[in-house]
mmCIF file of C-alpha atoms and ligand atoms in Angstrom:
data_model
loop_
_atom_site.group_PDB
_atom_site.id
_atom_site.type_symbol
_atom_site.label_atom_id
_atom_site.label_comp_id
_atom_site.label_asym_id
_atom_site.label_seq_id
_atom_site.Cartn_x
_atom_site.Cartn_y
_atom_site.Cartn_z
ATOM 1 C CA MET A 1 84.229 94.389 122.035
ATOM 2 C CA THR A 2 80.904 95.954 121.336
ATOM 3 C CA SER A 3 79.311 97.610 124.338
ATOM 4 C CA PRO A 4 76.056 99.416 123.658
ATOM 5 C CA PHE A 5 75.973 102.704 125.537
ATOM 6 C CA ARG A 6 73.521 102.426 128.405
ATOM 7 C CA PRO A 7 70.841 104.986 127.555
ATOM 8 C CA LEU A 8 70.009 105.956 131.149
ATOM 9 C CA LEU A 9 73.622 106.524 132.144
ATOM 10 C CA ALA A 10 74.192 108.372 128.898
ATOM 11 C CA ALA A 11 71.236 110.641 129.558
ATOM 12 C CA ILE A 12 72.416 111.417 133.073
ATOM 13 C CA ALA A 13 75.924 112.047 131.818
ATOM 14 C CA LEU A 14 74.766 114.476 129.162
ATOM 15 C CA ALA A 15 72.345 116.285 131.447
ATOM 16 C CA CYS A 16 74.823 117.301 134.114
ATOM 17 C CA ALA A 17 78.306 116.770 135.434
ATOM 18 C CA PRO A 18 78.224 113.005 135.933
ATOM 19 C CA PHE A 19 79.725 112.817 139.399
ATOM 20 C CA PRO A 20 79.801 115.525 142.053
ATOM 21 C CA ALA A 21 83.450 116.574 142.145
ATOM 22 C CA SER A 22 84.979 116.341 145.562
ATOM 23 C CA ALA A 23 88.389 114.837 146.129
ATOM 24 C CA GLN A 24 87.312 114.080 149.703
ATOM 25 C CA ASP A 25 84.520 111.716 148.655
ATOM 26 C CA ASN A 26 85.328 108.100 149.300
ATOM 27 C CA VAL A 27 84.437 107.175 145.743
ATOM 28 C CA LEU A 28 85.962 105.937 142.521
ATOM 29 C CA ASN A 29 84.740 107.198 139.163
ATOM 30 C CA LEU A 30 85.087 104.377 136.677
ATOM 31 C CA TYR A 31 84.812 104.422 132.881
ATOM 32 C CA PRO A 32 84.469 100.750 131.921
ATOM 33 C CA ALA A 33 84.014 99.473 128.369
ATOM 34 C CA ARG A 34 82.669 96.270 129.856
ATOM 35 C CA HIS A 35 79.440 95.218 131.504
ATOM 36 C CA TYR A 36 79.203 91.569 132.394
ATOM 37 C CA GLN A 37 77.062 89.895 135.004
ATOM 38 C CA THR A 38 80.115 89.111 137.134
ATOM 39 C CA ASP A 39 81.077 92.797 137.216
ATOM 40 C CA GLU A 40 78.419 93.550 139.832
ATOM 41 C CA ALA A 41 80.172 91.134 142.223
ATOM 42 C CA LEU A 42 83.561 92.492 141.148
ATOM 43 C CA TYR A 43 82.614 96.044 142.128
ATOM 44 C CA ALA A 44 80.605 95.063 145.223
ATOM 45 C CA ASP A 45 83.588 93.141 146.631
ATOM 46 C CA PHE A 46 85.844 96.163 146.163
ATOM 47 C CA THR A 47 83.380 98.427 147.967
ATOM 48 C CA LYS A 48 82.975 95.867 150.749
ATOM 49 C CA ALA A 49 86.741 95.568 151.256
ATOM 50 C CA THR A 50 87.589 99.269 151.024
ATOM 51 C CA GLY A 51 84.426 101.276 151.697
ATOM 52 C CA ILE A 52 85.043 103.037 148.361
ATOM 53 C CA ARG A 53 81.850 103.508 146.344
ATOM 54 C CA ILE A 54 82.070 103.061 142.560
ATOM 55 C CA ASN A 55 80.336 105.380 140.065
ATOM 56 C CA ARG A 56 80.280 104.104 136.515
ATOM 57 C CA ILE A 57 79.867 105.538 133.025
ATOM 58 C CA GLU A 58 79.705 102.586 130.657
ATOM 59 C CA ALA A 59 80.268 102.997 126.932
ATOM 60 C CA SER A 60 82.249 101.357 124.149
ATOM 61 C CA ASP A 61 86.046 101.534 124.114
ATOM 62 C CA ASP A 62 86.143 104.174 121.396
ATOM 63 C CA GLN A 63 83.333 106.241 122.936
ATOM 64 C CA LEU A 64 85.158 106.358 126.272
ATOM 65 C CA LEU A 65 88.407 107.439 124.615
ATOM 66 C CA GLU A 66 86.585 110.197 122.711
ATOM 67 C CA ARG A 67 84.856 111.286 125.905
ATOM 68 C CA LEU A 68 88.134 111.496 127.827
ATOM 69 C CA LYS A 69 89.730 113.512 125.035
ATOM 70 C CA SER A 70 86.903 116.046 125.070
ATOM 71 C CA GLU A 71 86.700 116.229 128.873
ATOM 72 C CA GLY A 72 90.419 116.942 129.174
ATOM 73 C CA ALA A 73 91.505 118.274 132.567
ATOM 74 C CA ASN A 74 87.850 118.521 133.673
ATOM 75 C CA SER A 75 87.318 114.772 133.484
ATOM 76 C CA PRO A 76 85.879 113.264 136.667
ATOM 77 C CA ALA A 77 87.160 109.817 135.654
ATOM 78 C CA ASP A 78 89.677 108.000 137.838
ATOM 79 C CA VAL A 79 90.085 104.653 136.074
ATOM 80 C CA LEU A 80 89.554 103.498 132.488
ATOM 81 C CA LEU A 81 88.947 99.844 131.590
ATOM 82 C CA ILE A 82 89.260 99.081 127.864
ATOM 83 C CA VAL A 83 90.273 96.266 125.515
ATOM 84 C CA ASP A 84 93.043 95.885 122.970
ATOM 85 C CA ALA A 85 96.750 96.543 123.234
ATOM 86 C CA ALA A 86 96.756 99.154 120.476
ATOM 87 C CA ARG A 87 93.977 101.158 122.148
ATOM 88 C CA LEU A 88 95.835 101.116 125.481
ATOM 89 C CA ALA A 89 98.995 102.292 123.733
ATOM 90 C CA GLN A 90 97.094 104.985 121.847
ATOM 91 C CA ALA A 91 95.511 106.313 125.038
ATOM 92 C CA LYS A 92 98.957 106.432 126.634
ATOM 93 C CA GLU A 93 100.332 108.340 123.625
ATOM 94 C CA LEU A 94 97.448 110.813 123.905
ATOM 95 C CA GLY A 95 98.555 111.525 127.464
ATOM 96 C CA LEU A 96 95.302 110.255 129.008
ATOM 97 C CA PHE A 97 97.045 108.138 131.665
ATOM 98 C CA GLN A 98 99.334 108.823 134.599
ATOM 99 C CA PRO A 99 102.024 106.291 135.516
ATOM 100 C CA VAL A 100 101.442 104.042 138.512
ATOM 101 C CA ARG A 101 104.296 102.641 140.541
ATOM 102 C CA SER A 102 103.009 99.731 142.609
ATOM 103 C CA LYS A 103 105.112 96.927 144.026
ATOM 104 C CA LEU A 104 102.023 94.777 144.253
ATOM 105 C CA LEU A 105 101.091 95.290 140.585
ATOM 106 C CA ASP A 106 104.666 94.735 139.453
ATOM 107 C CA GLU A 107 104.744 91.469 141.391
ATOM 108 C CA ARG A 108 101.323 90.162 140.386
ATOM 109 C CA VAL A 109 100.981 91.302 136.768
ATOM 110 C CA PRO A 110 103.719 89.662 134.661
ATOM 111 C CA ALA A 111 105.939 92.159 132.800
ATOM 112 C CA GLN A 112 104.571 90.830 129.476
ATOM 113 C CA PHE A 113 101.176 92.206 130.438
ATOM 114 C CA ARG A 114 101.914 95.731 131.629
ATOM 115 C CA ASP A 115 103.258 98.950 130.213
ATOM 116 C CA PRO A 116 106.990 99.353 130.984
ATOM 117 C CA ASP A 117 106.282 102.909 132.236
ATOM 118 C CA GLY A 118 103.384 101.804 134.451
ATOM 119 C CA ALA A 119 100.843 103.643 132.265
ATOM 120 C CA TRP A 120 98.495 100.622 131.990
ATOM 121 C CA PHE A 121 98.080 97.088 133.280
ATOM 122 C CA ALA A 122 96.405 94.172 131.503
ATOM 123 C CA TYR A 123 94.032 92.057 133.557
ATOM 124 C CA SER A 124 92.848 89.364 131.180
ATOM 125 C CA THR A 125 93.961 87.769 127.939
ATOM 126 C CA ARG A 126 92.184 86.465 124.861
ATOM 127 C CA ALA A 127 93.712 84.548 121.982
ATOM 128 C CA ARG A 128 93.097 85.258 118.284
ATOM 129 C CA VAL A 129 92.415 81.865 116.751
ATOM 130 C CA ILE A 130 91.233 80.214 113.544
ATOM 131 C CA VAL A 131 87.790 78.623 113.344
ATOM 132 C CA TYR A 132 87.438 75.985 110.636
ATOM 133 C CA ALA A 133 84.583 74.038 109.039
ATOM 134 C CA LYS A 134 84.668 70.473 110.302
ATOM 135 C CA GLY A 135 85.056 67.945 107.521
ATOM 136 C CA VAL A 136 86.298 70.627 105.110
ATOM 137 C CA VAL A 137 89.518 71.756 106.785
ATOM 138 C CA SER A 138 91.564 69.968 109.430
ATOM 139 C CA PRO A 139 93.320 71.755 112.329
ATOM 140 C CA ALA A 140 96.650 70.730 110.779
ATOM 141 C CA ASP A 141 95.755 72.775 107.662
ATOM 142 C CA VAL A 142 95.605 75.929 109.787
ATOM 143 C CA ALA A 143 98.374 75.341 112.329
ATOM 144 C CA THR A 144 99.887 78.736 111.481
ATOM 145 C CA TYR A 145 98.500 82.202 110.669
ATOM 146 C CA GLY A 146 100.599 81.878 107.531
ATOM 147 C CA ALA A 147 98.157 79.213 106.284
ATOM 148 C CA LEU A 148 95.492 81.927 105.888
ATOM 149 C CA ALA A 149 97.642 83.441 103.127
ATOM 150 C CA ASP A 150 98.413 80.115 101.425
ATOM 151 C CA PRO A 151 96.868 79.839 97.933
ATOM 152 C CA LYS A 152 95.443 76.470 99.088
ATOM 153 C CA LEU A 153 92.795 78.492 100.954
ATOM 154 C CA LYS A 154 91.898 80.731 97.998
ATOM 155 C CA GLY A 155 88.290 81.928 98.272
ATOM 156 C CA LYS A 156 87.869 80.263 101.670
ATOM 157 C CA VAL A 157 88.830 82.878 104.281
ATOM 158 C CA CYS A 158 86.426 85.151 106.212
ATOM 159 C CA THR A 159 87.469 88.015 108.499
ATOM 160 C CA ARG A 160 86.238 91.304 109.852
ATOM 161 C CA SER A 161 87.959 94.477 108.655
ATOM 162 C CA GLY A 162 91.744 94.515 108.725
ATOM 163 C CA SER A 163 91.502 97.950 110.341
ATOM 164 C CA HIS A 164 89.716 96.606 113.404
ATOM 165 C CA PRO A 165 92.018 96.812 116.456
ATOM 166 C CA TYR A 166 91.980 92.995 116.883
ATOM 167 C CA ASN A 167 93.360 92.453 113.381
ATOM 168 C CA LEU A 168 95.711 95.442 113.630
ATOM 169 C CA SER A 169 97.204 93.926 116.784
ATOM 170 C CA LEU A 170 97.642 90.571 115.019
ATOM 171 C CA VAL A 171 99.434 92.345 112.164
ATOM 172 C CA ALA A 172 101.475 94.299 114.732
ATOM 173 C CA ALA A 173 102.586 91.012 116.312
ATOM 174 C CA THR A 174 103.572 89.734 112.861
ATOM 175 C CA ILE A 175 105.616 92.901 112.289
ATOM 176 C CA ALA A 176 107.281 92.455 115.697
ATOM 177 C CA HIS A 177 108.330 88.890 114.886
ATOM 178 C CA GLU A 178 108.913 88.945 111.138
ATOM 179 C CA GLY A 179 109.192 92.555 110.019
ATOM 180 C CA GLU A 180 107.000 94.852 107.978
ATOM 181 C CA ALA A 181 107.662 93.310 104.550
ATOM 182 C CA LYS A 182 106.634 89.804 105.613
ATOM 183 C CA ALA A 183 103.607 91.147 107.462
ATOM 184 C CA GLU A 184 102.511 92.949 104.318
ATOM 185 C CA ALA A 185 103.010 89.860 102.149
ATOM 186 C CA TRP A 186 100.891 87.934 104.644
ATOM 187 C CA ALA A 187 98.106 90.552 104.708
ATOM 188 C CA LYS A 188 98.053 90.592 100.896
ATOM 189 C CA GLY A 189 97.831 86.797 100.904
ATOM 190 C CA VAL A 190 94.876 86.901 103.293
ATOM 191 C CA VAL A 191 93.105 89.475 101.088
ATOM 192 C CA ALA A 192 93.745 87.306 98.022
ATOM 193 C CA ASN A 193 92.095 84.357 99.811
ATOM 194 C CA LEU A 194 88.974 86.163 101.042
ATOM 195 C CA ALA A 195 85.658 84.431 100.416
ATOM 196 C CA ARG A 196 83.817 87.754 100.732
ATOM 197 C CA LYS A 197 84.398 91.412 101.493
ATOM 198 C CA PRO A 198 85.414 91.875 105.189
ATOM 199 C CA GLN A 199 82.278 92.600 107.208
ATOM 200 C CA GLY A 200 80.667 92.170 110.625
ATOM 201 C CA GLY A 201 82.263 91.097 113.879
ATOM 202 C CA ASP A 202 84.039 87.906 114.892
ATOM 203 C CA THR A 203 80.811 86.004 115.655
ATOM 204 C CA ASP A 204 79.604 86.782 112.125
ATOM 205 C CA GLN A 205 82.714 85.040 110.778
ATOM 206 C CA ILE A 206 81.979 81.927 112.863
ATOM 207 C CA LYS A 207 78.422 81.948 111.488
ATOM 208 C CA ALA A 208 79.768 82.226 107.928
ATOM 209 C CA VAL A 209 82.017 79.203 108.476
ATOM 210 C CA ALA A 210 79.109 77.169 109.867
ATOM 211 C CA ALA A 211 76.946 78.249 106.913
ATOM 212 C CA GLY A 212 79.579 77.089 104.417
ATOM 213 C CA GLU A 213 80.234 80.597 103.093
ATOM 214 C CA CYS A 214 83.884 80.165 103.977
ATOM 215 C CA ALA A 215 86.022 77.327 105.324
ATOM 216 C CA VAL A 216 88.121 79.256 107.842
ATOM 217 C CA ALA A 217 87.838 82.499 109.797
ATOM 218 C CA ILE A 218 89.701 84.530 112.419
ATOM 219 C CA THR A 219 88.063 85.096 115.815
ATOM 220 C CA ASN A 220 88.859 85.954 119.399
ATOM 221 C CA THR A 221 88.449 83.009 121.740
ATOM 222 C CA TYR A 222 85.752 84.557 123.949
ATOM 223 C CA TYR A 223 83.312 84.804 121.032
ATOM 224 C CA TYR A 224 83.662 81.083 120.456
ATOM 225 C CA ALA A 225 83.550 80.295 124.198
ATOM 226 C CA ARG A 226 80.301 82.273 124.455
ATOM 227 C CA LEU A 227 78.778 79.997 121.802
ATOM 228 C CA LEU A 228 80.153 76.917 123.568
ATOM 229 C CA ARG A 229 78.311 77.980 126.732
ATOM 230 C CA SER A 230 75.094 78.827 124.898
ATOM 231 C CA GLN A 231 71.924 76.787 125.366
ATOM 232 C CA LYS A 232 70.323 78.228 122.218
ATOM 233 C CA PRO A 233 69.877 75.517 119.549
ATOM 234 C CA ASP A 234 71.042 77.746 116.671
ATOM 235 C CA GLU A 235 74.242 78.610 118.556
ATOM 236 C CA ARG A 236 74.834 74.954 119.503
ATOM 237 C CA GLU A 237 74.605 74.261 115.781
ATOM 238 C CA LEU A 238 77.398 76.771 115.025
ATOM 239 C CA VAL A 239 79.656 74.979 117.495
ATOM 240 C CA ALA A 240 78.771 71.522 116.150
ATOM 241 C CA LYS A 241 79.816 72.477 112.621
ATOM 242 C CA THR A 242 83.090 74.182 113.497
ATOM 243 C CA GLY A 243 86.344 73.593 115.343
ATOM 244 C CA VAL A 244 89.046 75.824 116.853
ATOM 245 C CA ALA A 245 92.683 75.695 115.737
ATOM 246 C CA TRP A 246 95.495 77.349 117.694
ATOM 247 C CA PRO A 247 97.732 78.901 115.054
ATOM 248 C CA SER A 248 101.340 79.679 115.792
ATOM 249 C CA LEU A 249 102.808 83.001 114.723
ATOM 250 C CA ALA A 250 106.150 82.292 113.064
ATOM 251 C CA GLY A 251 106.844 79.554 115.615
ATOM 252 C CA HIS A 252 106.194 81.813 118.616
ATOM 253 C CA GLY A 253 102.738 80.551 119.607
ATOM 254 C CA THR A 254 99.201 81.872 119.391
ATOM 255 C CA HIS A 255 98.693 85.646 119.345
ATOM 256 C CA LEU A 256 97.276 87.143 122.538
ATOM 257 C CA ASN A 257 95.486 90.397 123.098
ATOM 258 C CA VAL A 258 94.345 91.869 126.413
ATOM 259 C CA SER A 259 91.872 93.964 128.273
ATOM 260 C CA GLY A 260 93.373 96.363 130.751
ATOM 261 C CA GLY A 261 93.063 99.316 133.038
ATOM 262 C CA ALA A 262 94.806 102.587 133.811
ATOM 263 C CA VAL A 263 94.667 105.539 136.172
ATOM 264 C CA LEU A 264 93.647 108.667 134.302
ATOM 265 C CA LYS A 265 95.866 111.731 134.214
ATOM 266 C CA TYR A 266 93.368 114.022 135.960
ATOM 267 C CA ALA A 267 91.959 111.393 138.354
ATOM 268 C CA PRO A 268 90.360 113.282 141.263
ATOM 269 C CA HIS A 269 90.707 110.190 143.477
ATOM 270 C CA ARG A 270 94.157 108.939 142.600
ATOM 271 C CA GLU A 271 94.721 106.827 145.719
ATOM 272 C CA ASN A 272 91.398 105.065 145.292
ATOM 273 C CA ALA A 273 92.238 104.473 141.636
ATOM 274 C CA VAL A 274 95.525 102.760 142.487
ATOM 275 C CA ARG A 275 93.768 100.659 145.119
ATOM 276 C CA PHE A 276 91.238 99.584 142.496
ATOM 277 C CA LEU A 277 93.960 98.564 140.014
ATOM 278 C CA GLU A 278 95.639 96.593 142.796
ATOM 279 C CA TYR A 279 92.343 94.977 143.740
ATOM 280 C CA LEU A 280 91.864 93.831 140.118
ATOM 281 C CA ALA A 281 95.103 91.855 140.463
ATOM 282 C CA SER A 282 93.802 89.865 143.454
ATOM 283 C CA ASP A 283 92.999 86.203 142.842
ATOM 284 C CA SER A 284 89.265 86.637 143.447
ATOM 285 C CA ALA A 285 88.922 89.768 141.282
ATOM 286 C CA GLN A 286 90.932 88.065 138.533
ATOM 287 C CA ARG A 287 88.405 85.257 138.495
ATOM 288 C CA TYR A 288 85.452 87.643 138.104
ATOM 289 C CA PHE A 289 87.293 89.789 135.607
ATOM 290 C CA ALA A 290 88.443 86.993 133.309
ATOM 291 C CA ASP A 291 85.396 84.782 133.608
ATOM 292 C CA GLY A 292 82.993 87.641 132.890
ATOM 293 C CA ASN A 293 84.061 87.502 129.254
ATOM 294 C CA ASN A 294 85.441 83.948 129.034
ATOM 295 C CA GLU A 295 89.052 85.106 129.140
ATOM 296 C CA TRP A 296 92.178 84.021 131.002
ATOM 297 C CA PRO A 297 93.531 85.858 134.064
ATOM 298 C CA VAL A 298 96.997 87.420 133.777
ATOM 299 C CA VAL A 299 97.889 86.678 137.410
ATOM 300 C CA ARG A 300 99.444 83.227 137.555
ATOM 301 C CA THR A 301 98.032 82.239 140.956
ATOM 302 C CA ALA A 302 94.460 83.078 139.904
ATOM 303 C CA LYS A 303 92.556 79.991 138.855
ATOM 304 C CA VAL A 304 89.549 80.094 136.555
ATOM 305 C CA SER A 305 87.362 77.085 136.113
ATOM 306 C CA ASN A 306 85.602 77.686 132.808
ATOM 307 C CA PRO A 307 84.332 74.596 130.969
ATOM 308 C CA ALA A 308 84.177 76.424 127.641
ATOM 309 C CA LEU A 309 87.834 77.464 127.829
ATOM 310 C CA ASP A 310 88.780 73.931 128.885
ATOM 311 C CA ALA A 311 86.759 72.498 125.965
ATOM 312 C CA MET A 312 88.767 74.567 123.487
ATOM 313 C CA GLY A 313 91.936 72.847 124.681
ATOM 314 C CA ALA A 314 95.424 73.870 125.726
ATOM 315 C CA PHE A 315 97.695 76.035 123.615
ATOM 316 C CA ALA A 316 101.100 77.698 123.488
ATOM 317 C CA ALA A 317 100.759 81.482 123.775
ATOM 318 C CA ASP A 318 103.076 83.995 122.127
ATOM 319 C CA PRO A 319 105.236 85.487 124.926
ATOM 320 C CA LEU A 320 105.637 88.781 123.039
ATOM 321 C CA PRO A 321 105.255 91.728 125.461
ATOM 322 C CA ILE A 322 101.845 93.285 124.839
ATOM 323 C CA ALA A 323 103.393 96.790 124.742
ATOM 324 C CA ALA A 324 105.142 95.768 121.490
ATOM 325 C CA LEU A 325 101.736 95.594 119.785
ATOM 326 C CA GLY A 326 101.141 99.268 120.493
ATOM 327 C CA ARG A 327 104.577 100.227 119.187
ATOM 328 C CA HIS A 328 103.777 98.605 115.823
ATOM 329 C CA ALA A 329 100.118 99.676 115.612
ATOM 330 C CA ALA A 330 100.667 102.626 113.261
ATOM 331 C CA THR A 331 102.791 100.519 110.901
ATOM 332 C CA ALA A 332 100.168 97.762 111.075
ATOM 333 C CA GLN A 333 97.510 100.221 109.890
ATOM 334 C CA LYS A 334 99.710 101.195 106.912
ATOM 335 C CA VAL A 335 100.278 97.511 106.112
ATOM 336 C CA VAL A 336 96.549 96.648 106.047
ATOM 337 C CA ASP A 337 95.818 99.773 104.002
ATOM 338 C CA ARG A 338 98.444 98.847 101.397
ATOM 339 C CA ALA A 339 97.124 95.270 101.365
ATOM 340 C CA GLY A 340 93.586 96.534 100.742
ATOM 341 C CA TRP A 341 92.298 94.654 103.814
ATOM 342 C CA ARG A 342 89.386 97.071 104.333
HETATM 343 FE FE1 FE2 B 1 85.411 91.897 121.303
#
């Protein structure tokens, strides 16, 4: 997701070592690629329960990964919070994380949503869905991702770049279920159906559908949920003109992606970091975490009451382990490159 770097924090960070380094401090140094209103309560509750103060450097997912790479062993960061399965896998491959063994996390976070080696844990899920123009396309026309590559939709499909992590993870899921050759045929079919050159973010695709520039588009659910909760007339209009379909991936259900967290390899406050990851799996933290961005909690006992998510309806989610998306990420990039999905 896009997270504009907070100028003040950035200035402080560049001017000096961001956090005074002392392993004795009862603090947690957090690098979150998220900043939602509910996060203030999320962090305040942790501090209240544990006495551990949280320092934050907020930036985008990719900026935080770059920062950690350049900081190396001198990094003051304890915990990283980022989105997308492929990014989590990439950070693990780069050796940025240290494995966490926690009975509590293993019990509360379903195996589908954590790294088998304990390198990262997902805390919320989002689905990648199809938005369609009401009156032009029916949900039945887009009941599968395969429909996006059907010549019936020639000139009618809008998407962001195929190289964006959200689309790479969708292609990775296709590879996991159907193999590389079928995934490539699908990506080529999508490219052949494009209404315009891939551009913008997911919300821009929803706008293009509402404007009649295309009939269908791919988006993450939270972008649509955000519009559903909006009071702005122009955003209400986008919702009125469009609907959400829950495509199935080769009969397995709708593709899920995640946001997640990990303890960093050089965490100066390792114990506090593990406590924070465990706290994020509590029912109350799960509610803040998921609801902050209109997502679903991973912990089954955590209940979120979000009218926008309810309004989008129920769906069958792909049970594919999220770690599989990372394993196929490099192949997915090759597939979109060969398909010319720029
Ligand atoms: Fe996003």
